[in-house]
Amino acid sequence: MAKVFEGYRKDTLPRATVVKNKSPAPVQITAEQILREARERQEGTEIRQQITDSTELSDYRLRRRKEFEDRSRDGDIQAWVRYAQWEESHKDYARARSVWERALQGNYQNHAIWVKYAEFEMKNKFVNSARNVWDRAVVLLPRVDQLWYKYIHMEEMLGNIAGARQILERWMNWSPDQQAWLSFIKFQLRYNEIERARSIFQRFVLCHPKVSAFIRFAKFEMKIGEVARARNVYELATEKLGDDEEAEMLFLAFAEFEQGCKQVERARFIYKFALDRIPKGRAKDLFSKFVAFEKQYGDKERIEDSIVCKRRFQYEDDVRKNPFNYDSWFDYLRLEKNKDRIRDIYERAVANVPPAEEKRYWQRYIYLWIHYALHEETEAEDVERTRSVYRECLKLIPHTKFSFAKVWLLAAQFEIRQLNLAGARQILGNAIGKAPKDKIFKEYIGMELQLGNVDRCRKLYQRYLEWSPENCYAWRMFAEFERSLAETERARAIYELAISQPVLDTPELLWKAFIDFEISQGELRRTRALYERLLDRTKHYKVWVSFAKFEASAVTGHKVDCARAIFDRAYTYYKDSAPELKEDRARLLEDWLNMETSFGVLGDITLVQSKLPKKLKKRKPITREDDLPEYEEYIDYLFPEELQATNLKILEAAYKWKKHRVDDAS
C-alpha cells in the first residue's frame, strides 16, 4: 500500500476547508424558516401554473382544497388563515366564511383569528357580518382590548356614533384599565359631549381610585374652565388618597393648581398640610417645591420657615436612618420652637433605648431624659409631667448594673423646688438603697444640714460609712460635722474609729486631719501620742518632718531641743535601719538645716552640716528593646561615714602595697 501512494504528489491530497471569518452572520437562518420558504415557493409555483379551461380550474381548486384540509388537520392556525385567504382570493366568500368558522371552533381564544375574520368581512363590505363577528368576539374575549378598539373604530368609521358609544358602555361594564376609560372620554370629547365625559370621569375615579386618575379628572375640569369643580375633585382625592403612597404627587398637583389660580395662601396651606402628613422619606420633591414656592411668594419670615422645614426634613432623615444617634436628636430638638412638637420629638427620642446594658452606651442617651424633664419644668411648666418624666427615667435605668447619680439628684432638686421635701427624701432614700454613690450621699447630707436635721445627718453618715468604710473623705466630713456641733468627744471617737480601719483609700489625709484636730483643741500630749502611733505604722520622712515642725511650733520652753531630738531620731533611723533610702535621708537633713537656720541664735547649723552628704552624678546601664547599650544619669549621695570608710580602704591598700615592697626588697 505504501508503494501505491508513492506516486501521488503531496499537493494532490484533499485539503481541509479553512474558514477565515468565524464570527456569526448578522442574520441567522433556522431550519423552520428554510422549510417555510420552500413551501411558499412550492405554492407560488403551483399558483403560477397555466389553467386553460374550467375543468382544469375545478381540478386545481379541488387539489388545493385537499392540501389545505390536510394541513389544517394538524391545528396549524396559519394553515387555516391561508386557507381562508385563498378562498377569499377566489371570491368564494361563503367557503371563506366557513373556513373561518371552522378555525374558530378549536381556537376561539386566539383573538388574532377573530381580528382577521372581522377584517375579512369588513374588507368585503359585509358590515352586518363584521358586526356579528365583533360582537361574538367581545362576548367570548372581553379582556382583549384590541377587539373592543377595532369594533369601536369600525362603528365610528361607519358614522354609527350611538352604536360606538353603546359598545364603549358595554366595555366599561367590565371595568377595564385606565387607558380604556381615557379612550371613552376622548371619544366623548371628539363629539363635544362635555357632560357625558364628566360622567365617565366620575365613574372612572370610582373604578380606579388612583392619584393619576383624579389628577386627570381635575385637569379636565380645569381645561374647560370649571375651577370650582376641579378644586372639588382635588379635595375629594385628598380625602380618599391622603395616605396613599402616591399622595406626594397628588398634593403637588393640588398646590400647583391653586398656585395657577393665584390662590397663594391656599397653596401654602396645602404644602404645609402635606409636609405634616406625608412621611419624610417620601416627601423630597414636595419639600423642594415648597421651598421654591416660598422663595417666590413668601416674605422673609416665611422663607426662614421654609429653611427650617428643610433642616427638619434633613434631621428626620438622619434619625430615621440611625435612631440611636442621639446627637442628631439633640440637633433636631434645638431646631424646634413649638412645645408640642418638641414634646413629640422627645418622646420619639427616648423610645430608642440603647440595645446593650453598658453604661458607655447610656451616657449620651440619659441626657435626653434630663433635657426632656428640664423642658417640661421650665418651658412647658408642667409639674406633673416633669415628675412623670423623672419617674419613667429612673424606672428605665438598670440600677443593678449601673446608675446615674445626676438623674437622682435632679429629681430630688426638682421636688425641693416644688417644696416637696418628703418627695425629695423618698427619691434620695431610694437612690441610696438601689444605687449608693458618693455624690448622692454628699448632696443628701448637705440638704439635711441646710435644713438643720442633725439626727438625719448622723444617720446618713452612718449609712455612708457602712457602705464605704474605706472612704477617708466620709470619715473626715463626719468628724468635721461633729466638731462643728462642738461635739469634741464624738469627733475624736470618729477619728479613732477611722484610723483603726484595716483598709483606707487616703490614710495620710485622715491622719493629718486627726492631728490638726488635736492641735486645734490644744491637746499637745494627744498630738504627740498620735505622731508616735503614726510612726509605728510608717517611717516616711514627711511624718518625721511634720512631727519636728510640730514640736518646733509648740509653746514650750524646750521646743528647740524637742524638735532637734525628733530630727536626730529620724537621722539615726535612716542611718542604721534604712541606709538604702539615701534620698529621703538627704531631704530630711535639708529640712533639719532649714529649721536650725530659722531658730536664729538658738539654732546650731554646724550640727547638721557635718552630716550633709556629697552629691555625685553617676550613670547606670539600662536595657533597651533593641538590646543596644544605653546609660541613664542619676544623683547619688555619699554621706560622711561612707567617705571615711572609703578613705580607710585606700589607706589599707597603700599599707599592703608598701609591705609587699618591703618584703620583696628583703
XYZ file of C-alpha atoms in Angstrom:
666
model
C 0.000 0.000 0.000
C 2.798 2.393 0.696
C 4.066 1.954 -2.856
C 0.663 2.690 -4.298
C 0.669 6.148 -2.742
C 4.305 6.909 -3.502
C 3.430 8.307 -6.926
C 0.919 10.795 -5.608
C 2.101 14.324 -5.176
C 1.688 15.890 -1.845
C -0.350 18.798 -3.204
C -2.913 16.475 -4.868
C -4.206 15.231 -1.498
C -7.567 16.760 -0.319
C -7.168 19.755 1.955
C -9.357 20.740 4.911
C -11.531 23.823 4.330
C -10.144 26.821 6.167
C -12.764 29.256 7.491
C -11.222 32.680 7.842
C -14.181 34.554 9.384
C -15.719 32.549 12.218
C -17.952 35.325 13.576
C -21.734 34.688 13.437
C -23.674 36.064 10.486
C -25.807 39.160 11.200
C -28.947 37.288 10.022
C -29.419 33.779 11.378
C -31.472 31.240 9.368
C -33.332 28.434 11.133
C -34.489 25.090 9.749
C -38.094 26.162 10.225
C -37.506 29.222 8.083
C -35.907 27.127 5.302
C -38.880 24.743 5.253
C -41.372 27.604 5.252
C -39.654 29.335 2.347
C -39.537 26.070 0.435
C -43.268 25.577 0.955
C -44.062 29.132 -0.118
C -42.015 28.709 -3.263
C -43.807 25.465 -3.971
C -47.176 27.165 -3.530
C -46.104 30.058 -5.712
C -45.014 27.687 -8.427
C -48.371 25.989 -8.339
C -50.264 29.292 -8.481
C -48.316 30.393 -11.458
C -49.277 27.298 -13.447
C -51.356 27.947 -16.550
C -55.035 26.934 -16.474
C -56.821 26.773 -19.811
C -60.429 25.790 -19.013
C -62.962 25.442 -16.215
C -62.308 21.746 -15.808
C -58.650 22.339 -15.032
C -59.693 25.153 -12.671
C -62.058 22.825 -10.838
C -59.391 20.166 -10.582
C -56.890 22.711 -9.354
C -59.300 24.022 -6.706
C -60.156 20.513 -5.580
C -56.492 19.599 -5.268
C -55.650 22.789 -3.386
C -58.592 22.422 -1.014
C -57.488 18.902 -0.253
C -53.992 20.145 0.503
C -55.336 22.871 2.752
C -57.602 20.419 4.513
C -54.700 18.072 5.126
C -52.549 20.853 6.571
C -55.356 22.210 8.749
C -55.911 18.910 10.465
C -52.676 19.441 12.440
C -54.239 22.505 14.115
C -51.873 24.934 12.383
C -53.539 28.357 12.677
C -51.526 29.770 9.802
C -52.815 26.958 7.603
C -56.402 27.985 8.402
C -55.613 31.604 7.714
C -54.015 30.796 4.344
C -56.932 28.523 3.522
C -59.492 31.266 4.214
C -57.421 33.870 2.381
C -57.120 31.511 -0.612
C -60.894 31.056 -0.731
C -61.292 34.799 -0.444
C -58.891 35.329 -3.350
C -61.170 33.103 -5.474
C -64.200 35.203 -4.472
C -65.826 32.267 -2.756
C -66.866 34.257 0.380
C -69.232 31.610 1.682
C -66.460 28.998 1.699
C -64.032 31.506 3.219
C -66.532 32.320 5.974
C -66.983 28.584 6.552
C -63.201 28.166 6.884
C -63.054 30.989 9.419
C -65.850 29.444 11.428
C -64.146 26.072 11.408
C -60.865 27.677 12.523
C -62.671 29.311 15.457
C -64.185 26.048 16.647
C -60.934 24.858 18.189
C -59.164 28.191 18.574
C -61.786 30.671 19.712
C -59.464 32.008 22.433
C -56.984 33.182 19.816
C -58.006 36.797 19.262
C -55.841 37.080 16.147
C -58.286 34.771 14.272
C -61.220 36.956 15.323
C -59.427 40.066 14.116
C -58.584 38.529 10.715
C -62.113 37.140 10.383
C -63.695 40.528 11.094
C -61.241 42.298 8.802
C -62.230 39.817 6.058
C -65.886 40.782 6.475
C -65.082 44.492 6.613
C -62.795 44.386 3.594
C -65.505 42.773 1.516
C -68.127 45.219 2.907
C -70.148 42.666 4.832
C -70.879 45.163 7.606
C -73.522 43.226 9.455
C -71.439 40.074 9.333
C -68.479 42.038 10.660
C -70.660 43.380 13.487
C -71.729 39.839 14.246
C -68.099 38.667 14.368
C -67.005 41.551 16.602
C -69.952 41.078 18.878
C -69.230 37.397 19.311
C -65.526 38.142 19.887
C -66.049 40.696 22.669
C -68.543 38.391 24.370
C -66.104 35.477 24.392
C -62.930 37.528 25.000
C -63.971 40.647 26.940
C -60.491 41.207 28.385
C -58.798 41.597 24.999
C -58.688 45.351 24.440
C -57.763 45.059 20.766
C -61.136 43.524 19.914
C -63.011 46.395 21.578
C -60.838 49.054 19.973
C -61.306 47.659 16.468
C -65.025 47.134 16.959
C -65.459 50.737 18.146
C -63.244 52.055 15.383
C -65.357 50.266 12.750
C -68.590 51.728 14.067
C -67.082 55.202 14.300
C -65.795 54.977 10.737
C -69.274 53.942 9.621
C -70.684 57.005 11.380
C -72.607 54.927 13.886
C -71.708 57.137 16.850
C -74.534 55.879 19.022
C -73.540 52.291 18.325
C -69.902 53.042 19.173
C -70.992 54.715 22.413
C -73.116 51.709 23.266
C -70.169 49.392 22.661
C -67.988 51.546 24.911
C -70.628 51.379 27.619
C -70.644 47.599 27.328
C -66.857 47.618 27.632
C -66.885 49.843 30.720
C -69.126 47.332 32.479
C -66.096 45.007 32.525
C -64.021 47.613 34.488
C -61.126 47.743 32.039
C -57.796 49.501 32.654
C -57.305 53.267 32.723
C -56.473 53.565 29.050
C -59.877 52.171 28.082
C -61.649 54.781 30.212
C -59.495 57.538 28.768
C -60.347 56.334 25.258
C -64.067 56.560 26.092
C -63.538 60.096 27.448
C -61.647 61.148 24.333
C -64.433 59.678 22.201
C -66.990 61.839 24.005
C -64.818 64.934 23.738
C -64.391 64.432 19.990
C -68.108 64.961 19.677
C -68.186 67.767 22.279
C -70.102 65.712 24.836
C -68.753 67.513 27.938
C -71.356 66.290 30.394
C -71.020 62.731 29.188
C -67.231 62.986 29.538
C -67.611 64.346 33.086
C -69.938 61.490 33.980
C -67.417 58.998 32.626
C -64.631 60.661 34.622
C -66.720 60.265 37.778
C -67.190 56.574 37.047
C -63.509 56.324 36.118
C -62.215 57.552 39.507
C -64.618 55.204 41.267
C -63.347 52.252 39.236
C -59.684 53.282 39.515
C -59.277 55.359 42.716
C -55.703 56.324 41.990
C -53.895 59.629 42.178
C -53.254 59.770 38.437
C -56.975 59.280 37.702
C -58.044 62.138 39.985
C -55.365 64.422 38.557
C -56.592 63.721 35.010
C -60.148 64.459 36.121
C -59.110 67.763 37.733
C -57.073 68.797 34.702
C -60.087 68.047 32.506
C -62.265 70.353 34.617
C -59.549 72.994 34.625
C -59.174 72.776 30.852
C -62.853 73.557 30.272
C -62.709 76.416 32.797
C -64.516 74.743 35.715
C -62.179 75.866 38.530
C -64.610 75.110 41.347
C -65.257 71.607 40.009
C -61.523 70.995 39.674
C -60.977 72.074 43.280
C -63.744 69.724 44.406
C -62.028 66.882 42.568
C -58.732 67.609 44.329
C -60.461 67.838 47.694
C -62.215 64.518 47.108
C -58.899 62.936 46.142
C -57.268 64.324 49.294
C -59.971 62.758 51.468
C -59.694 59.361 49.809
C -55.993 59.150 48.956
C -54.347 61.377 51.563
C -52.437 58.397 52.977
C -51.661 56.742 49.655
C -48.080 56.059 48.589
C -48.539 58.479 45.673
C -50.045 61.204 47.888
C -46.998 63.401 47.274
C -47.876 63.662 43.575
C -51.494 64.495 44.465
C -50.573 67.314 46.849
C -48.052 68.705 44.385
C -50.683 68.822 41.653
C -53.235 70.368 44.049
C -50.774 73.051 45.187
C -49.737 73.852 41.623
C -53.409 74.133 40.690
C -54.039 76.661 43.476
C -50.846 78.444 42.546
C -52.054 78.695 38.965
C -55.347 80.125 40.236
C -53.377 82.824 42.146
C -54.520 81.354 45.463
C -51.181 81.641 47.246
C -52.484 81.075 50.783
C -54.399 78.001 49.686
C -51.283 76.607 48.022
C -49.187 77.325 51.131
C -51.710 75.582 53.351
C -51.687 72.546 51.045
C -47.898 72.370 51.130
C -47.806 72.540 54.915
C -50.635 70.059 55.300
C -48.845 67.642 53.001
C -45.490 68.021 54.768
C -47.119 67.269 58.110
C -48.966 64.254 56.790
C -46.624 62.528 54.362
C -43.666 60.560 55.793
C -40.428 62.467 55.379
C -38.827 59.727 53.344
C -41.424 60.154 50.581
C -41.623 63.956 50.503
C -38.333 65.055 48.915
C -39.879 66.567 45.767
C -42.707 68.094 47.786
C -40.282 69.804 50.110
C -38.095 71.195 47.309
C -41.201 72.564 45.566
C -42.361 74.153 48.822
C -39.013 75.908 49.311
C -39.132 77.210 45.734
C -42.715 78.350 46.313
C -41.800 80.303 49.454
C -38.838 81.916 47.730
C -41.187 83.082 45.001
C -44.202 84.192 47.032
C -43.142 84.329 50.703
C -41.677 87.122 52.813
C -38.559 86.905 54.967
C -40.284 85.100 57.799
C -41.851 82.522 55.543
C -38.565 81.921 53.745
C -36.951 81.268 57.111
C -39.764 78.867 57.940
C -39.131 77.018 54.714
C -35.439 76.759 55.548
C -36.388 75.408 58.974
C -38.587 72.878 57.243
C -35.635 71.885 55.092
C -33.467 71.315 58.133
C -36.317 69.465 59.807
C -36.535 67.198 56.804
C -32.788 66.514 56.991
C -32.949 65.711 60.701
C -35.919 63.427 60.163
C -33.925 61.581 57.543
C -30.938 61.303 59.907
C -32.931 59.920 62.843
C -34.776 57.573 60.521
C -31.518 56.102 59.248
C -29.908 55.829 62.697
C -32.311 56.356 65.611
C -29.514 55.613 68.122
C -27.501 58.655 67.039
C -28.596 60.811 69.971
C -26.646 63.848 68.760
C -28.993 64.011 65.764
C -31.953 64.083 68.146
C -30.365 66.946 70.110
C -29.767 68.912 66.902
C -33.366 68.281 65.874
C -34.643 69.492 69.253
C -32.603 72.682 69.081
C -34.289 73.450 65.768
C -37.871 73.250 67.038
C -39.697 76.026 68.909
C -43.181 74.600 69.228
C -43.783 72.984 72.623
C -45.997 70.196 71.364
C -43.600 69.334 68.570
C -40.649 69.351 70.994
C -42.525 67.050 73.334
C -43.298 64.675 70.484
C -39.641 64.586 69.424
C -38.546 63.908 72.995
C -40.998 61.017 73.219
C -39.696 59.557 69.963
C -36.078 60.038 71.038
C -36.308 58.417 74.479
C -38.123 55.461 72.954
C -34.807 54.417 71.348
C -33.339 52.659 74.387
C -29.697 51.537 73.922
C -29.607 47.866 72.932
C -26.843 46.910 75.395
C -26.883 47.423 79.143
C -23.456 49.056 79.287
C -23.006 52.491 80.772
C -20.958 53.856 77.892
C -23.923 53.354 75.573
C -26.307 55.088 78.012
C -24.241 58.161 78.873
C -25.464 60.210 75.907
C -28.955 58.713 75.954
C -29.634 59.679 79.578
C -29.182 63.358 78.731
C -32.265 63.118 76.502
C -34.314 62.347 79.619
C -32.628 65.148 81.579
C -33.278 67.734 78.867
C -36.820 66.413 78.477
C -37.536 66.919 82.191
C -35.956 70.383 82.227
C -38.029 71.365 79.187
C -41.236 70.253 80.860
C -40.342 72.135 84.042
C -39.001 75.409 82.624
C -40.619 75.759 79.196
C -43.889 73.852 79.418
C -44.240 74.497 83.191
C -45.985 71.180 83.633
C -45.093 69.914 87.117
C -46.866 66.570 86.926
C -45.413 65.745 83.541
C -41.921 66.640 84.798
C -42.377 64.333 87.762
C -43.585 61.605 85.405
C -40.530 62.040 83.161
C -38.136 61.634 86.093
C -40.107 58.635 87.353
C -40.023 56.869 83.972
C -36.338 57.599 83.536
C -35.411 56.149 86.918
C -37.582 53.133 86.238
C -35.821 52.503 82.920
C -32.221 52.587 84.207
C -30.870 49.116 85.185
C -29.632 50.123 88.649
C -28.311 46.641 89.405
C -25.644 47.087 86.705
C -25.062 50.834 86.695
C -26.800 54.042 87.639
C -26.630 57.803 87.151
C -26.380 59.909 90.296
C -27.146 63.018 88.261
C -30.682 61.830 87.495
C -31.423 61.020 91.145
C -30.153 64.414 92.278
C -32.021 66.352 89.588
C -35.246 64.576 90.500
C -34.712 65.388 94.200
C -33.829 69.020 93.456
C -36.992 69.335 91.383
C -39.067 68.140 94.339
C -37.291 70.630 96.591
C -38.163 73.451 94.191
C -41.756 72.302 94.456
C -41.433 72.455 98.284
C -41.990 68.707 98.450
C -39.333 67.676 100.996
C -40.945 64.316 101.601
C -40.744 63.508 97.896
C -37.106 64.608 97.735
C -36.211 62.473 100.766
C -38.004 59.499 99.225
C -36.074 59.862 95.968
C -32.706 60.192 97.688
C -33.553 57.321 100.024
C -34.363 55.110 97.041
C -31.104 56.197 95.431
C -29.098 55.156 98.497
C -30.956 51.861 98.650
C -30.692 50.968 94.942
C -27.515 52.663 93.724
C -25.496 54.339 96.514
C -22.840 56.783 95.339
C -20.595 59.373 96.977
C -22.291 62.224 95.188
C -25.743 61.161 96.359
C -24.617 60.916 99.978
C -22.915 64.312 99.836
C -25.950 66.060 98.338
C -28.390 64.340 100.682
C -26.297 65.208 103.755
C -25.880 68.772 102.509
C -29.629 69.129 102.079
C -30.382 67.839 105.571
C -27.619 70.012 107.023
C -29.147 73.108 105.469
C -32.468 72.103 106.967
C -30.806 71.673 110.379
C -31.696 67.999 110.785
C -28.688 66.853 112.837
C -30.020 63.395 113.604
C -30.749 62.712 109.953
C -27.223 63.821 109.054
C -25.737 61.422 111.610
C -27.818 58.541 110.255
C -26.799 59.385 106.701
C -23.115 59.491 107.662
C -23.518 56.112 109.315
C -25.125 54.706 106.162
C -22.363 56.315 104.127
C -19.614 54.675 106.183
C -21.395 51.318 106.273
C -21.468 51.381 102.502
C -17.865 52.624 102.098
C -15.796 52.146 105.296
C -12.530 52.817 103.438
C -13.629 56.308 102.368
C -11.423 58.741 104.293
C -13.378 61.704 102.955
C -16.551 60.414 104.595
C -14.752 59.877 107.935
C -13.248 63.368 107.850
C -16.547 65.025 106.932
C -18.361 63.119 109.693
C -15.773 64.209 112.222
C -15.836 67.795 110.994
C -19.626 67.727 111.246
C -19.448 66.658 114.905
C -16.721 69.226 115.546
C -18.920 71.976 114.106
C -21.555 70.955 116.636
C -18.945 71.259 119.447
C -19.139 67.504 119.959
C -15.392 67.086 120.581
C -15.567 63.623 122.086
C -17.782 62.384 119.253
C -15.381 63.778 116.687
C -12.380 62.212 118.458
C -14.163 58.872 118.657
C -14.929 59.020 114.935
C -11.285 59.733 114.134
C -10.187 56.864 116.363
C -12.613 54.532 114.676
C -11.463 55.735 111.264
C -7.737 55.146 111.768
C -8.483 51.674 113.112
C -9.982 50.569 109.768
C -7.917 47.865 108.055
C -8.207 49.479 104.594
C -8.299 53.183 103.787
C -8.055 54.936 100.447
C -6.070 58.013 101.623
C -4.869 57.329 105.185
C -2.318 60.173 105.156
C -5.109 62.743 104.800
C -7.089 61.131 107.586
C -4.117 61.131 109.994
C -3.315 64.729 109.095
C -6.918 65.748 109.776
C -6.861 63.917 113.142
C -3.566 65.583 114.132
C -4.813 69.013 113.051
C -7.969 68.403 115.072
C -5.955 67.650 118.244
C -3.699 70.646 117.633
C -6.736 72.894 117.231
C -8.037 71.590 120.541
C -4.680 72.381 122.214
C -4.113 68.742 123.120
C -0.309 68.617 122.740
C 0.028 65.367 124.629
C -2.583 63.665 122.455
C -0.926 65.099 119.370
C 2.488 63.666 120.335
C 0.837 60.325 121.010
C -0.769 60.412 117.568
C 2.571 61.134 115.936
C 4.140 58.254 117.801
C 1.319 55.913 116.715
C 1.724 57.108 113.150
C 5.472 56.486 113.280
C 4.750 52.942 114.428
C 2.895 52.449 111.131
C 5.151 54.353 108.749
C 8.595 55.926 108.913
C 8.096 58.251 105.980
C 10.381 61.255 106.151
C 7.406 63.664 105.849
C 5.991 62.274 109.085
C 9.294 62.927 110.831
C 9.480 66.455 109.424
C 5.869 67.188 110.381
C 6.468 65.862 113.903
C 9.563 68.016 114.245
C 7.819 71.127 112.969
C 5.005 70.483 115.430
C 7.496 70.355 118.293
C 9.191 73.489 116.992
C 5.877 75.368 116.955
C 4.738 74.096 120.360
C 4.523 76.713 123.067
C 7.052 75.129 125.417
C 10.407 76.149 126.769
C 12.261 73.208 125.220
C 10.788 73.332 121.714
C 14.223 73.556 120.026
C 15.576 70.558 121.871
C 12.396 68.544 121.208
C 12.434 69.291 117.501
C 16.170 68.543 117.286
C 15.592 65.264 119.094
C 12.940 64.225 116.537
C 15.307 65.008 113.653
C 18.089 63.115 115.360
C 15.815 60.061 115.822
C 14.880 60.201 112.187
C 18.502 60.552 111.080
C 19.520 57.608 113.254
C 16.675 55.506 111.783
C 17.702 56.202 108.201
C 21.372 55.689 109.011
C 21.018 52.400 110.852
C 17.735 50.791 109.735
C 17.196 52.124 106.189
C 20.564 53.043 104.654
C 19.179 52.441 101.151
C 16.810 55.436 101.473
C 19.549 57.944 100.783
C 17.304 60.493 99.066
C 14.828 60.634 101.965
C 17.738 60.948 104.380
C 19.218 63.827 102.354
C 15.890 65.686 102.225
C 15.477 65.152 105.954
C 18.837 66.807 106.567
C 17.887 69.740 104.315
C 14.685 70.321 106.331
C 16.697 69.993 109.557
C 19.195 72.570 108.333
C 16.385 74.961 107.377
C 14.812 74.594 110.791
C 18.142 75.234 112.579
C 18.556 78.339 110.444
C 15.063 79.534 111.382
C 15.901 79.230 115.093
C 18.444 82.028 114.741
C 20.646 82.307 117.812
C 19.227 79.132 119.314
C 19.992 77.123 116.187
C 23.178 75.127 115.554
C 23.751 74.657 111.824
C 27.151 73.055 112.368
C 25.371 70.117 113.929
C 23.678 69.397 110.616
C 26.449 70.467 108.235
C 28.707 67.738 109.491
C 26.070 65.194 108.475
C 25.252 66.580 104.991
C 26.068 64.210 102.112
C 28.043 64.913 98.966
C 26.057 64.794 95.704
C 27.527 62.602 92.974
C 26.307 62.341 89.401
C 26.523 58.743 88.223
C 25.457 56.607 85.301
C 23.833 53.206 85.259
C 23.155 50.904 82.332
C 19.579 50.364 81.238
C 18.133 47.796 78.836
C 16.538 48.846 75.579
C 14.186 46.960 73.296
C 16.862 46.680 70.592
C 19.468 45.452 73.151
C 21.756 48.386 72.403
C 23.797 49.750 75.330
C 22.428 52.883 76.969
C 23.117 54.686 80.228
C 20.953 56.797 82.495
C 22.247 59.510 84.781
C 21.145 59.696 88.392
C 22.110 61.512 91.595
C 23.757 59.527 94.331
C 24.578 60.703 97.834
C 27.817 59.989 99.662
C 27.479 60.509 103.391
C 30.443 61.334 105.698
C 30.652 57.876 107.254
C 30.781 56.336 103.778
C 33.522 58.779 102.778
C 35.584 57.811 105.850
C 35.140 54.143 105.025
C 36.377 54.798 101.503
C 39.451 56.646 102.789
C 40.252 53.815 105.185
C 40.117 51.329 102.345
C 42.598 53.446 100.369
C 44.991 53.653 103.321
C 44.723 49.917 103.903
C 45.503 49.225 100.282
C 48.535 51.565 100.431
C 49.822 49.840 103.582
C 49.537 46.436 101.925
C 51.367 47.701 98.858
C 54.200 49.169 100.978
C 54.523 45.992 102.995
C 54.720 43.990 99.806
C 57.548 46.245 98.574
C 59.498 45.787 101.814
C 59.128 42.006 101.674
C 60.383 41.963 98.093
C 63.420 44.104 98.960
C 64.446 41.847 101.844
